[in-house]
Short mmCIF file of C-alpha atoms in Angstrom, two decimals:
data_model
loop_
_atom_site.label_atom_id
_atom_site.label_comp_id
_atom_site.label_asym_id
_atom_site.label_seq_id
_atom_site.Cartn_x
_atom_site.Cartn_y
_atom_site.Cartn_z
CA MET A 1 -11.19 -9.52 19.88
CA ALA A 2 -9.88 -6.03 20.20
CA GLU A 3 -6.25 -5.21 20.51
CA SER A 4 -4.81 -4.81 24.11
CA ASN A 5 -3.72 -1.25 24.74
CA ALA A 6 -1.50 -2.52 27.54
CA LEU A 7 1.31 -3.57 25.12
CA PRO A 8 4.05 -0.97 24.90
CA ARG A 9 4.54 0.59 21.37
CA PRO A 10 7.78 -0.33 19.67
CA ALA A 11 9.96 2.48 18.67
CA THR A 12 10.76 1.39 15.01
CA TRP A 13 9.26 -0.57 12.25
CA ALA A 14 12.30 -2.93 12.34
CA THR A 15 11.42 -3.91 15.87
CA ALA A 16 7.69 -3.99 15.65
CA PRO A 17 6.47 -7.48 16.45
CA ASN A 18 4.12 -9.40 14.18
CA ARG A 19 0.62 -9.56 16.01
CA ARG A 20 -2.30 -11.66 15.06
CA ILE A 21 -6.00 -10.97 15.35
CA VAL A 22 -9.13 -13.08 14.41
CA VAL A 23 -11.29 -11.40 11.93
CA GLY A 24 -14.23 -13.64 10.95
CA PRO A 25 -12.93 -16.98 9.79
CA ASP A 26 -9.28 -15.72 9.26
CA THR A 27 -6.42 -14.73 11.38
CA LEU A 28 -4.69 -11.58 10.17
CA VAL A 29 -1.10 -10.54 10.76
CA TYR A 30 -0.41 -6.90 11.47
CA ARG A 31 2.09 -4.56 13.04
CA ALA A 32 1.50 -1.47 14.95
CA LEU A 33 3.74 1.42 16.37
CA GLY A 34 3.52 4.99 17.35
CA PRO A 35 1.68 6.91 20.01
CA GLU A 36 -1.98 6.43 20.75
CA ASN A 37 -3.02 10.02 20.23
CA GLY A 38 -4.89 11.06 17.15
CA VAL A 39 -6.50 9.10 14.31
CA PRO A 40 -4.65 5.80 13.45
CA LEU A 41 -3.27 5.52 9.95
CA VAL A 42 -3.91 2.10 8.31
CA LEU A 43 -1.60 1.05 5.61
CA LEU A 44 -2.66 -1.07 2.72
CA THR A 45 0.02 -2.49 0.44
CA HIS A 46 0.65 -3.51 -3.13
CA LEU A 47 0.41 -6.64 -5.25
CA GLY A 48 2.37 -9.58 -3.86
CA ALA A 49 3.50 -7.46 -0.87
CA THR A 50 3.62 -8.46 2.92
CA LEU A 51 4.49 -6.38 5.92
CA ASP A 52 8.16 -6.41 5.06
CA GLU A 53 7.65 -4.34 1.82
CA TRP A 54 6.88 -1.30 3.76
CA ASP A 55 9.97 1.23 3.82
CA PRO A 56 11.10 1.40 7.43
CA ARG A 57 12.09 5.04 6.98
CA PHE A 58 8.72 5.95 5.71
CA VAL A 59 6.90 4.14 8.51
CA ASP A 60 9.06 5.45 11.25
CA ALA A 61 8.77 8.98 10.11
CA LEU A 62 5.03 8.84 10.18
CA ALA A 63 4.85 7.06 13.42
CA ARG A 64 6.73 9.86 15.29
CA ASP A 65 3.31 11.45 16.17
CA ARG A 66 0.60 9.05 15.08
CA ARG A 67 -0.35 5.38 15.35
CA ILE A 68 0.53 3.42 12.48
CA VAL A 69 -1.23 0.03 11.70
CA ALA A 70 -0.20 -2.19 8.75
CA LEU A 71 -1.80 -5.57 7.88
CA ASP A 72 -1.72 -8.50 5.56
CA LEU A 73 -5.20 -9.07 4.05
CA PRO A 74 -6.48 -12.65 3.90
CA GLY A 75 -4.19 -15.03 2.03
CA ALA A 76 -1.19 -12.61 2.02
CA GLY A 77 1.99 -13.05 4.15
CA GLY A 78 1.34 -14.66 7.40
CA SER A 79 -2.45 -14.16 7.29
CA THR A 80 -4.68 -17.16 6.91
CA GLY A 81 -7.59 -17.54 4.49
CA ARG A 82 -7.99 -17.11 0.77
CA VAL A 83 -7.24 -13.88 -1.21
CA PRO A 84 -10.58 -12.24 -1.83
CA ASP A 85 -11.58 -12.34 -5.55
CA THR A 86 -12.91 -8.76 -5.62
CA VAL A 87 -11.60 -5.47 -4.30
CA ALA A 88 -14.91 -5.06 -2.62
CA ALA A 89 -14.32 -8.24 -0.67
CA MET A 90 -10.78 -6.97 0.35
CA ALA A 91 -12.25 -3.65 1.60
CA ARG A 92 -14.79 -5.68 3.71
CA ALA A 93 -11.87 -7.60 5.10
CA ALA A 94 -10.03 -4.45 5.87
CA GLU A 95 -13.22 -2.89 7.53
CA GLY A 96 -13.51 -6.07 9.64
CA PHE A 97 -9.91 -5.77 10.80
CA VAL A 98 -10.45 -2.17 11.84
CA ALA A 99 -13.58 -3.07 13.77
CA SER A 100 -11.75 -5.98 15.46
CA LEU A 101 -9.13 -3.57 16.70
CA GLY A 102 -11.95 -1.51 18.35
CA LEU A 103 -11.27 1.56 16.08
CA THR A 104 -14.10 3.86 15.10
CA GLN A 105 -12.14 6.22 12.79
CA VAL A 106 -9.17 5.83 10.78
CA ASP A 107 -7.08 7.40 7.92
CA LEU A 108 -6.15 5.19 5.07
CA LEU A 109 -3.00 4.98 2.96
CA GLY A 110 -3.33 2.66 0.01
CA PHE A 111 -0.39 1.91 -2.30
CA SER A 112 -1.21 0.25 -5.70
CA LEU A 113 -3.58 -2.58 -5.02
CA GLY A 114 -4.00 -1.12 -1.55
CA GLY A 115 -5.22 2.16 -3.19
CA PHE A 116 -8.02 0.25 -4.90
CA VAL A 117 -9.07 -1.06 -1.44
CA ALA A 118 -8.69 2.34 0.19
CA GLN A 119 -11.05 4.02 -2.48
CA GLN A 120 -13.67 1.13 -1.97
CA LEU A 121 -13.44 1.40 1.77
CA ALA A 122 -13.89 5.24 1.62
CA LEU A 123 -16.96 4.62 -0.51
CA ASP A 124 -18.54 1.79 1.55
CA ALA A 125 -17.76 3.25 5.07
CA PRO A 126 -17.59 7.03 4.80
CA GLY A 127 -18.18 7.44 8.48
CA LEU A 128 -15.10 5.21 9.34
CA VAL A 129 -12.65 7.04 7.03
CA ARG A 130 -11.40 10.52 7.87
CA ARG A 131 -8.69 11.09 5.43
CA VAL A 132 -7.20 9.15 2.50
CA VAL A 133 -3.74 8.82 0.67
CA LEU A 134 -3.68 7.05 -2.70
CA ALA A 135 -0.30 6.37 -4.09
CA GLY A 136 0.51 4.68 -7.43
CA THR A 137 -3.06 3.50 -7.92
CA GLY A 138 -6.08 4.06 -10.16
CA PRO A 139 -9.99 3.90 -10.24
CA ALA A 140 -12.26 0.96 -11.01
CA GLY A 141 -12.37 0.57 -14.65
CA GLY A 142 -9.24 2.67 -15.23
CA THR A 143 -7.72 2.23 -18.69
CA GLY A 144 -4.69 0.02 -18.67
CA ILE A 145 -5.31 -1.75 -15.28
CA ASP A 146 -6.68 -4.77 -16.93
CA ARG A 147 -4.35 -4.67 -20.00
CA PRO A 148 -3.30 -8.15 -21.21
CA THR A 149 0.36 -7.09 -20.82
CA GLY A 150 -0.09 -6.10 -17.19
CA GLY A 151 0.61 -9.59 -15.85
CA ALA A 152 3.38 -9.98 -18.40
CA TYR A 153 5.20 -6.91 -17.02
CA VAL A 154 5.14 -8.55 -13.56
CA TYR A 155 6.15 -11.98 -14.71
CA TRP A 156 8.85 -10.63 -17.22
CA ASP A 157 10.36 -8.36 -14.60
CA MET A 158 10.36 -11.39 -12.13
CA VAL A 159 12.49 -13.15 -14.69
CA ARG A 160 14.78 -10.21 -15.15
CA ALA A 161 15.31 -9.92 -11.36
CA ALA A 162 16.07 -13.61 -11.00
CA ILE A 163 18.73 -13.28 -13.68
CA ALA A 164 20.15 -10.12 -12.02
CA ARG A 165 19.85 -11.78 -8.58
CA THR A 166 17.81 -8.94 -7.19
CA ASP A 167 14.21 -8.05 -6.34
CA ALA A 168 11.63 -7.48 -9.11
CA LYS A 169 10.53 -4.25 -7.54
CA GLU A 170 13.89 -2.78 -8.81
CA PHE A 171 12.57 -3.08 -12.27
CA LEU A 172 8.80 -2.57 -11.71
CA PHE A 173 8.92 0.37 -9.27
CA PHE A 174 11.84 2.46 -10.39
CA PRO A 175 12.89 3.92 -13.91
CA ARG A 176 16.01 2.42 -15.23
CA THR A 177 17.85 5.81 -15.10
CA PRO A 178 20.94 6.41 -12.91
CA PRO A 179 18.88 8.12 -10.06
CA GLY A 180 16.23 5.41 -10.32
CA LYS A 181 18.75 2.61 -10.03
CA THR A 182 20.39 4.23 -7.09
CA ALA A 183 16.99 4.83 -5.34
CA ALA A 184 16.04 1.17 -6.05
CA LYS A 185 19.25 -0.25 -4.41
CA ALA A 186 18.73 2.09 -1.37
CA TYR A 187 15.08 0.99 -0.91
CA LEU A 188 15.85 -2.70 -1.24
CA ALA A 189 18.67 -2.24 1.44
CA ARG A 190 16.17 -0.54 3.80
CA LEU A 191 13.81 -3.43 3.29
CA ARG A 192 16.49 -5.82 4.60
CA GLU A 193 17.14 -3.97 7.85
CA ARG A 194 14.55 -5.93 9.71
CA VAL A 195 16.05 -9.23 10.75
CA MET A 196 13.65 -10.25 13.54
CA ASP A 197 10.25 -11.96 13.11
CA ARG A 198 10.04 -11.32 9.32
CA ASP A 199 6.65 -11.87 7.65
CA ALA A 200 6.11 -14.98 5.57
CA PRO A 201 6.49 -14.28 1.88
CA ILE A 202 3.53 -14.49 -0.36
CA ARG A 203 3.00 -17.84 -2.11
CA LEU A 204 2.39 -17.97 -5.84
CA PRO A 205 -1.28 -19.17 -5.77
CA PRO A 206 -2.35 -16.12 -3.77
CA PHE A 207 -0.20 -13.96 -5.80
CA HIS A 208 -1.92 -15.20 -9.05
CA ARG A 209 -5.39 -14.63 -7.33
CA GLN A 210 -4.37 -11.03 -6.50
CA ILE A 211 -3.48 -10.45 -10.20
CA THR A 212 -6.87 -11.88 -11.21
CA THR A 213 -8.51 -9.47 -8.58
CA ILE A 214 -6.61 -6.41 -10.08
CA ARG A 215 -7.83 -7.37 -13.59
CA GLY A 216 -11.33 -7.57 -12.41
CA TRP A 217 -11.02 -4.02 -10.91
CA GLY A 218 -9.68 -2.79 -14.21
CA ARG A 219 -12.73 -4.20 -16.01
CA ALA A 220 -15.22 -3.14 -13.59
CA GLU A 221 -17.80 -0.27 -14.12
CA PRO A 222 -16.32 3.14 -13.15
CA GLN A 223 -17.42 4.28 -9.63
CA ASP A 224 -18.82 7.57 -8.71
CA LEU A 225 -15.73 8.92 -7.09
CA SER A 226 -17.44 12.24 -6.29
CA ALA A 227 -19.02 10.27 -3.41
CA ILE A 228 -15.68 10.09 -1.59
CA GLY A 229 -16.10 12.82 1.06
CA ALA A 230 -12.86 12.21 2.82
CA PRO A 231 -9.96 14.61 1.84
CA THR A 232 -7.69 12.70 -0.47
CA LEU A 233 -3.94 13.05 -1.35
CA ILE A 234 -3.04 11.43 -4.65
CA ALA A 235 0.58 10.78 -5.40
CA ASN A 236 2.40 9.00 -8.25
CA GLY A 237 5.64 9.15 -10.26
CA ASP A 238 5.63 10.42 -13.83
CA HIS A 239 6.84 7.00 -15.18
CA ASP A 240 4.52 4.44 -13.58
CA ARG A 241 4.62 1.23 -15.66
CA MET A 242 2.36 -0.61 -13.26
CA VAL A 243 -0.65 1.65 -13.03
CA PRO A 244 -0.65 4.39 -15.71
CA THR A 245 0.16 7.90 -14.26
CA ALA A 246 -2.79 9.33 -16.18
CA LEU A 247 -5.14 7.52 -13.84
CA SER A 248 -3.85 9.64 -10.95
CA HIS A 249 -5.01 12.66 -12.91
CA ASP A 250 -8.27 10.97 -13.60
CA MET A 251 -8.90 10.36 -9.81
CA HIS A 252 -7.96 13.95 -8.97
CA ALA A 253 -10.52 15.31 -11.43
CA ARG A 254 -13.24 13.02 -10.00
CA ILE A 255 -12.60 13.22 -6.17
CA PRO A 256 -13.89 16.58 -5.12
CA ASP A 257 -11.53 17.33 -2.07
CA SER A 258 -8.38 16.00 -3.54
CA THR A 259 -4.75 17.10 -4.00
CA LEU A 260 -2.45 15.68 -6.70
CA ILE A 261 1.39 15.30 -6.55
CA ILE A 262 3.29 13.78 -9.56
CA TYR A 263 6.96 13.22 -8.69
CA PRO A 264 9.37 13.91 -11.68
CA GLY A 265 11.67 11.14 -12.90
CA ALA A 266 9.96 8.58 -10.69
CA GLY A 267 8.24 5.17 -11.03
CA HIS A 268 5.39 3.35 -9.37
CA GLY A 269 3.92 5.72 -6.71
CA GLY A 270 7.04 7.86 -6.64
CA ASP A 271 7.17 7.46 -2.83
CA PHE A 272 10.18 5.32 -2.86
CA GLN A 273 12.29 7.77 -4.86
CA HIS A 274 10.98 10.86 -3.15
CA GLY A 275 10.53 9.49 0.35
CA ASP A 276 11.28 12.62 2.30
CA GLU A 277 8.98 14.74 0.20
CA PHE A 278 6.28 12.13 0.36
CA VAL A 279 6.48 11.77 4.06
CA ASP A 280 6.11 15.57 4.37
CA ALA A 281 3.18 15.61 2.06
CA VAL A 282 1.44 12.83 3.93
CA ARG A 283 1.98 14.44 7.28
CA THR A 284 0.81 17.82 6.16
CA HIS A 285 -2.30 16.21 4.51
CA LEU A 286 -3.11 14.11 7.63
CA ASP A 287 -2.43 17.12 10.11
CA THR A 288 -4.84 19.52 8.25
CA ASN A 289 -8.00 19.91 10.22
CA SER A 290 -10.26 21.32 7.44
#
């Protein structure tokens, strides 16, 4: 069923209600805000994330003049179903979601795992995808994505976070420098601003399945990224422990109409430490008509 346009758009990410839509055998949870004009921007998020991991300041800034739609793919957060075991299956689920909303063209912003999905969707459905933003992510077969220590980083930092009584993202996404620690605390505080209708946290079995899917992407044959025709903005920090920063350079070299931004002194994606700059870059990229 398509989303009803009669519902008023919420003003902020902190007040956007959780909505549900049936996509095939699953019921997916999503949030939407911003005006109806222009091409909607679909947000695809990272390993272990739910809707509540999106930075409210980032989403609100982008939603000033465009429609923003963020979803939980099957098995994540409040969505039903099983986490797909391949990125290609995740992309099909995202495409089905877009179709169920009645949308015929979208922009994509994929962060980390979501960036894998965005690449795949841009390859599989070029007529659907107008522009792409890839943050803190890498290509299929990218060196280091399937490294044996990849999961160990996640699990070890989860233990460190439990000991420190904080969120693992403080260790995974931000360098342990004074500016990085300050940015991490500010980011985590913003995530707690939403108190109403919070998303369900991801459970451990789906989290483990996402890690398996990520390793499969890292071990896959490289794709022909020159087939991505959508103009693409690639962004990362220069100190990404999750997805090696070198892979951002690799994608830039292989995606014809792409722009690369590497934020100094920043971790995974760089968008959490350099939020204002990243918002400006995304807005400029999406507003360019060429």
